[in-house]
Amino acid sequence: MLILGIETSCDETSASIVKDGTIIVSNIITSQDKIHAPFGGVVPELASREQLESIGWVVKEALNKANTKFSGIDAIAVTYGPGLAGSLLIGVEFAKTLSYSLSIPLIGINHIHAHLYANFLGQHNIEFPYIGLVISGGHTSLFYVEDFMTYSFLGQTRDDACGEAFDKGAQILNLGYPGGPLIDRISKKGNLSAIKFPRAHLENKFDFSFSGLKTSLLRYVEKKGKISKKELPDIAASFQEAIVDVLVKKAILAAEYKKTDTIVVGGGVSANSRIRGKLEEEGKKKNLKIHFPNELKLCTDNGAMVAGLGYWMLKEGKTSSLDLDIQPNIF
Ligand code: KG4
Ligand code: ZN
């Protein structure tokens, strides 16, 4: 069965064809990084306009790469939230129109659940239940996941998402946008314990907070005045460690609390080399099975994760009507 997955929740426009839920036949992603870079973050109005320009050719390209036509598609899955309202509307309206004109099922997909599903593309050895850690530009959340449809919320960030912290940190350090991959790269040359940046302790042990860390970096840089090229990797690595340390500790704590031996990580920040290394290392000590998406391309926003999850929802009869509305704040 071939499902077309459409993802337009933020600043990537993506369309993908996935066979039987796990085999990626095509996965076209176009990013708006260059458009938002001068602003140091995503500008919603620009993002939605760009989505509108891209959606048509991206879907066409996904069909071409898969060597198929609209008539070869069995159903359409689309992200309906969470995300930016204007961006979500483009994908949802496009998908509804296709579903109606082709007379094929429409499946509304939760973007956060799709990020976790990215782990099931091309690898099938993940057992339920697991702790799901979603770390991206818009989200930092922990879930207890019993199957593809059943998610219990454990905690989330109270302020900035961890990807946002990476992006704002990179802006403070004048590195560019998006900040995550840049901090990741430069940190490899730095000492991660050079500077002791703060870790937030919150009442709900599964909640996160990164705004204090960002302020602390800003104060550090202001106090220093000028940051030398030699110092930069140490600052970046210490800042990154403060984020990664909390994510790793809380994910393991959640696994112990829920008595499960599996942690699944998704979202743009799951591409980070330090969180991959540290969670594997700490998880091993506790006999935990740790999963990250197979490819870095599947960590950030993509249509394949949407199409893949759509397959299982369709199998369960969880389709959407043409009344499907966007839900920018759902979690
Ligand atoms: O999942 P995603 O594409 O979009 C949202 O749903 O938000 O995540 C984008 C975020 C950005 O904040 C970006 O800086 C971060 O993921 N990111 C990384 C890395 N690659 C992307 N953060 C840390 N290290 C990376 N290697
Ligand atoms: Zn995302």
Coordinates of C-alpha atoms and ligand atoms in Angstrom, one line a residue:
M1 CA 0.0 0.0 0.0
L2 CA 1.4 3.4 -1.0
I3 CA 0.7 6.4 1.2
L4 CA 1.5 10.0 0.3
G5 CA 2.6 12.0 3.4
I6 CA 2.6 15.8 3.5
E7 CA 4.4 17.8 6.1
T8 CA 4.2 21.6 6.2
S9 CA 4.1 22.4 10.0
C10 CA 6.9 24.8 10.1
D11 CA 9.6 25.9 7.6
E12 CA 10.1 22.6 5.7
T13 CA 7.8 21.6 2.8
S14 CA 8.0 17.8 2.4
A15 CA 6.1 15.1 0.5
S16 CA 6.9 11.4 0.6
I17 CA 5.6 8.1 -0.6
V18 CA 6.0 5.3 1.8
K19 CA 5.1 1.6 1.1
D20 CA 3.4 -0.5 3.8
G21 CA 4.4 1.9 6.5
T22 CA 8.2 1.4 6.5
I23 CA 9.7 1.5 3.1
I24 CA 10.5 5.0 1.9
V25 CA 10.0 5.1 -1.9
S26 CA 10.5 8.9 -2.1
N27 CA 11.1 11.7 0.4
I28 CA 11.4 15.2 -1.0
I29 CA 12.2 18.0 1.5
T30 CA 12.8 21.6 0.8
S31 CA 14.0 23.8 3.6
Q32 CA 13.6 27.6 4.1
D33 CA 16.7 28.0 6.2
K34 CA 18.2 30.6 3.9
I35 CA 15.0 32.8 4.1
H36 CA 14.9 32.8 7.9
A37 CA 18.6 32.9 8.6
P38 CA 18.8 36.7 8.6
F39 CA 16.2 36.8 11.4
G40 CA 17.8 34.1 13.6
G41 CA 14.5 32.1 13.7
V42 CA 11.4 31.2 11.7
V43 CA 9.2 34.2 10.6
P44 CA 5.7 32.6 10.4
E45 CA 4.3 34.9 7.7
L46 CA 7.3 34.2 5.4
A47 CA 7.1 30.5 6.2
S48 CA 3.5 30.1 5.1
R49 CA 4.0 32.1 1.9
E50 CA 6.9 29.8 1.1
Q51 CA 4.9 26.7 1.9
L52 CA 2.3 27.8 -0.7
E53 CA 5.0 28.3 -3.4
S54 CA 6.6 24.9 -2.7
I55 CA 3.8 22.5 -2.0
G56 CA 2.8 21.8 -5.6
W57 CA 6.2 21.0 -7.0
V58 CA 7.3 19.1 -3.9
V59 CA 4.3 16.7 -4.2
K60 CA 4.8 16.3 -7.9
E61 CA 8.5 15.5 -7.3
A62 CA 7.6 12.9 -4.7
L63 CA 5.4 11.2 -7.2
N64 CA 8.0 11.4 -10.0
K65 CA 10.8 10.0 -7.8
A66 CA 8.5 7.1 -6.8
N67 CA 7.7 6.5 -10.4
T68 CA 4.0 6.8 -9.8
K69 CA 1.0 9.0 -10.4
F70 CA -1.8 10.2 -8.2
S71 CA -3.8 7.2 -9.4
G72 CA -1.2 4.9 -7.7
I73 CA -1.7 6.4 -4.2
D74 CA -4.0 4.6 -1.7
A75 CA -4.3 7.4 0.9
I76 CA -3.0 10.8 2.0
A77 CA -1.6 11.5 5.4
V78 CA -1.0 15.1 6.5
T79 CA 0.3 16.9 9.6
Y80 CA -2.6 18.9 11.2
G81 CA -0.7 20.1 14.3
P82 CA 1.1 21.2 16.3
G83 CA 2.9 23.9 14.3
L84 CA 2.5 27.3 12.7
A85 CA -1.1 27.9 11.8
G86 CA -0.4 29.5 8.4
S87 CA 2.0 26.7 7.4
L88 CA -0.3 23.9 8.6
L89 CA -3.2 25.3 6.6
I90 CA -1.3 24.9 3.3
G91 CA -0.6 21.2 3.8
V92 CA -4.0 20.4 5.2
E93 CA -5.9 22.2 2.5
F94 CA -3.8 20.7 -0.2
A95 CA -4.3 17.2 1.2
K96 CA -8.1 17.7 1.6
T97 CA -8.4 18.8 -2.0
L98 CA -6.4 15.7 -3.2
S99 CA -8.4 13.3 -1.0
Y100 CA -11.7 14.7 -2.3
S101 CA -10.7 14.8 -6.0
L102 CA -9.1 11.4 -6.0
S103 CA -11.7 9.8 -3.7
I104 CA -9.1 8.3 -1.4
P105 CA -8.9 8.4 2.5
L106 CA -7.4 11.4 4.3
I107 CA -5.5 10.8 7.6
G108 CA -4.7 13.7 9.9
I109 CA -1.3 13.2 11.7
N110 CA 0.0 14.6 14.9
H111 CA 3.5 16.0 14.1
I112 CA 5.0 14.9 17.5
H113 CA 3.8 11.3 17.1
A114 CA 5.2 11.4 13.6
H115 CA 8.7 12.4 14.9
L116 CA 8.7 9.3 17.1
Y117 CA 7.5 7.2 14.2
A118 CA 10.6 8.2 12.2
N119 CA 12.4 5.5 14.2
F120 CA 10.3 2.8 12.6
L121 CA 11.2 3.7 9.0
G122 CA 13.6 1.1 7.9
Q123 CA 14.1 -0.6 11.3
H124 CA 11.6 -2.9 12.9
N125 CA 13.1 -4.1 16.2
I126 CA 11.5 -1.5 18.5
E127 CA 9.2 -2.9 21.2
F128 CA 6.3 -1.2 22.9
P129 CA 5.9 0.3 25.5
Y130 CA 8.6 2.8 25.3
I131 CA 9.5 6.3 26.5
G132 CA 9.3 8.8 23.7
L133 CA 11.5 11.9 23.9
V134 CA 10.6 14.5 21.2
I135 CA 13.2 17.2 20.9
S136 CA 12.9 19.8 18.1
G137 CA 12.8 23.5 17.4
G138 CA 9.2 23.7 18.7
H139 CA 9.0 20.9 21.3
T140 CA 10.7 19.2 24.2
S141 CA 8.3 16.5 25.5
L142 CA 8.3 13.1 27.2
F143 CA 5.6 10.5 26.6
Y144 CA 4.9 6.9 27.6
V145 CA 4.0 5.2 24.4
E146 CA 2.0 1.9 24.4
D147 CA 1.3 1.6 20.6
F148 CA 1.2 3.8 17.5
M149 CA -2.1 5.4 18.8
T150 CA -1.6 5.6 22.6
Y151 CA 0.5 8.3 24.1
S152 CA 0.5 9.3 27.8
F153 CA 2.0 12.7 28.4
L154 CA 4.7 12.9 31.1
G155 CA 6.2 16.4 30.8
Q156 CA 7.4 19.2 28.4
T157 CA 9.3 22.4 28.4
R158 CA 7.9 25.3 30.4
D159 CA 9.5 27.9 28.0
D160 CA 12.0 27.4 25.1
A161 CA 12.2 24.1 23.3
C162 CA 15.7 22.6 23.3
G163 CA 16.1 23.2 19.5
E164 CA 15.1 26.8 20.1
A165 CA 17.8 27.0 22.9
F166 CA 20.4 25.7 20.3
D167 CA 19.2 28.3 17.8
K168 CA 19.2 31.2 20.3
G169 CA 22.5 30.1 21.7
A170 CA 24.1 30.1 18.2
Q171 CA 22.7 33.6 17.6
I172 CA 24.3 34.8 20.9
L173 CA 27.6 33.3 19.7
N174 CA 27.2 34.7 16.2
L175 CA 27.3 31.3 14.6
G176 CA 24.3 31.5 12.2
Y177 CA 21.0 29.7 11.7
P178 CA 19.9 27.0 12.3
G179 CA 22.1 26.9 15.4
G180 CA 21.8 23.2 16.4
P181 CA 24.0 21.7 13.6
L182 CA 26.5 24.6 14.0
I183 CA 26.9 24.2 17.8
D184 CA 27.1 20.4 17.3
R185 CA 30.0 20.8 14.8
I186 CA 32.0 23.4 16.7
S187 CA 31.5 21.6 20.1
K188 CA 33.5 18.6 18.8
K189 CA 36.6 20.7 19.2
G190 CA 35.7 22.0 22.7
N191 CA 35.9 20.9 26.3
L192 CA 32.3 20.2 27.5
S193 CA 33.1 20.8 31.1
A194 CA 35.0 24.1 30.6
I195 CA 32.1 26.3 31.8
K196 CA 29.4 25.1 34.3
F197 CA 26.2 26.4 32.8
P198 CA 23.0 25.9 34.9
R199 CA 20.6 22.9 34.7
A200 CA 16.9 23.7 35.7
H201 CA 15.3 21.6 38.5
L202 CA 11.5 21.8 38.3
E203 CA 8.7 20.6 40.4
N204 CA 7.4 18.1 37.8
K205 CA 10.6 16.0 37.3
F206 CA 9.6 15.4 33.7
D207 CA 9.3 19.1 32.7
F208 CA 12.1 21.1 31.1
S209 CA 13.3 24.7 31.1
F210 CA 16.0 26.2 28.9
S211 CA 15.4 30.0 29.1
G212 CA 17.6 30.4 32.1
L213 CA 20.4 28.6 30.3
K214 CA 20.1 30.9 27.4
T215 CA 20.2 34.0 29.7
S216 CA 23.2 32.5 31.4
L217 CA 25.1 32.2 28.1
L218 CA 24.1 35.8 27.2
R219 CA 25.5 37.1 30.5
Y220 CA 28.7 35.0 30.1
V221 CA 29.3 36.5 26.6
E222 CA 28.4 40.0 27.7
K223 CA 30.8 39.8 30.7
K224 CA 33.6 38.5 28.5
G225 CA 33.1 41.3 25.9
K226 CA 34.9 39.6 23.0
I227 CA 35.0 35.8 22.5
S228 CA 38.2 34.6 21.0
K229 CA 38.2 31.9 18.3
K230 CA 40.1 29.6 20.7
E231 CA 37.4 30.0 23.4
L232 CA 34.4 29.5 21.2
P233 CA 34.4 25.6 21.0
D234 CA 34.6 25.4 24.8
I235 CA 31.7 27.7 25.3
A236 CA 29.6 25.9 22.6
A237 CA 30.5 22.4 24.0
S238 CA 29.6 23.5 27.6
F239 CA 26.3 25.1 26.5
Q240 CA 25.4 21.9 24.4
E241 CA 26.3 19.7 27.4
A242 CA 23.9 21.6 29.7
I243 CA 21.1 20.9 27.2
V244 CA 22.1 17.3 26.5
D245 CA 22.7 16.4 30.2
V246 CA 19.1 17.3 31.2
L247 CA 17.5 15.5 28.2
V248 CA 19.5 12.3 28.9
K249 CA 18.8 12.3 32.7
K250 CA 15.1 12.9 32.3
A251 CA 14.6 10.4 29.6
I252 CA 16.3 7.7 31.7
L253 CA 14.4 8.8 34.8
A254 CA 11.1 8.4 32.8
A255 CA 12.1 4.9 31.7
E256 CA 12.9 3.9 35.3
Y257 CA 9.6 5.5 36.5
K258 CA 7.5 3.7 33.9
K259 CA 9.5 0.5 34.2
T260 CA 10.3 0.2 30.5
D261 CA 13.6 -0.6 29.0
T262 CA 13.2 1.3 25.7
I263 CA 13.7 5.0 24.9
V264 CA 12.9 6.3 21.4
V265 CA 14.1 9.8 20.4
G266 CA 12.8 12.0 17.6
G267 CA 12.8 15.5 16.3
G268 CA 15.5 17.8 14.8
V269 CA 17.7 17.7 17.9
S270 CA 17.9 13.9 17.8
A271 CA 20.4 14.5 15.0
N272 CA 22.8 15.9 17.6
S273 CA 26.0 13.8 17.9
R274 CA 26.4 14.4 21.6
I275 CA 22.9 13.4 22.7
R276 CA 23.3 10.3 20.5
G277 CA 26.6 9.4 22.2
K278 CA 25.6 10.3 25.7
L279 CA 22.2 8.6 25.8
E280 CA 23.7 5.4 24.3
E281 CA 26.5 5.5 26.9
E282 CA 24.3 6.2 29.9
G283 CA 21.5 3.9 28.6
K284 CA 24.0 1.0 28.3
K285 CA 24.8 1.3 32.0
K286 CA 21.1 0.8 32.8
N287 CA 20.5 -1.9 30.2
L288 CA 18.2 0.3 28.2
K289 CA 17.6 0.0 24.5
I290 CA 18.0 3.4 22.8
H291 CA 16.7 4.3 19.4
F292 CA 17.3 7.3 17.1
P293 CA 16.1 7.6 13.5
N294 CA 18.3 5.7 11.1
E295 CA 19.1 8.7 9.0
L296 CA 19.8 12.3 10.0
K297 CA 17.3 13.4 7.3
L298 CA 14.6 11.6 9.3
C299 CA 15.3 13.5 12.5
T300 CA 14.2 16.9 11.1
D301 CA 10.8 17.5 9.5
N302 CA 9.9 15.1 6.7
G303 CA 6.9 13.6 4.9
A304 CA 8.1 10.0 5.3
M305 CA 7.3 10.0 9.1
V306 CA 3.9 11.3 8.3
A307 CA 3.1 8.8 5.6
G308 CA 4.5 5.9 7.7
L309 CA 2.4 6.6 10.7
G310 CA -0.6 7.2 8.4
Y311 CA -0.4 3.6 7.3
W312 CA -1.0 2.3 10.8
M313 CA -3.8 4.8 11.5
L314 CA -5.5 3.7 8.2
K315 CA -5.2 0.1 9.3
E316 CA -6.9 1.0 12.5
G317 CA -9.7 2.9 10.6
K318 CA -8.5 6.2 12.1
T319 CA -9.2 8.3 9.0
S320 CA -10.2 12.0 9.0
S321 CA -13.2 13.7 7.3
L322 CA -13.0 16.7 5.0
D323 CA -13.8 18.8 8.1
L324 CA -10.2 18.1 9.3
D325 CA -9.0 21.4 10.9
I326 CA -5.5 22.5 11.9
Q327 CA -4.6 22.3 15.6
P328 CA -1.5 24.5 16.1
N329 CA -1.3 23.9 19.8
I330 CA -2.1 20.2 20.2
F331 CA 0.5 18.0 22.0
Ligands
KG4_1 O1 12.1 18.8 14.0 P1 12.6 20.0 13.4 O2 13.0 19.9 11.9 O3 11.5 21.1 13.4 C1 10.5 21.3 14.4 O4 9.6 20.5 14.5 O5 10.8 22.2 15.2 O6 13.7 20.6 14.3 C2 14.5 21.7 14.0 C3 15.5 22.0 15.1 C4 16.2 23.3 15.0 O7 16.1 24.0 16.2 C5 17.7 22.9 14.8 O8 18.6 23.8 15.3 C6 17.7 21.6 15.5 O9 16.4 21.0 15.2 N1 18.8 20.7 15.1 C7 19.8 20.3 15.9 C8 20.7 19.5 15.1 N2 20.2 19.4 13.8 C9 19.0 20.1 13.9 N3 20.1 20.6 17.2 C10 21.2 20.1 17.7 N4 22.1 19.4 17.0 C11 21.9 19.1 15.7 N5 22.8 18.3 15.0
ZN2 ZN 9.3 18.8 13.8

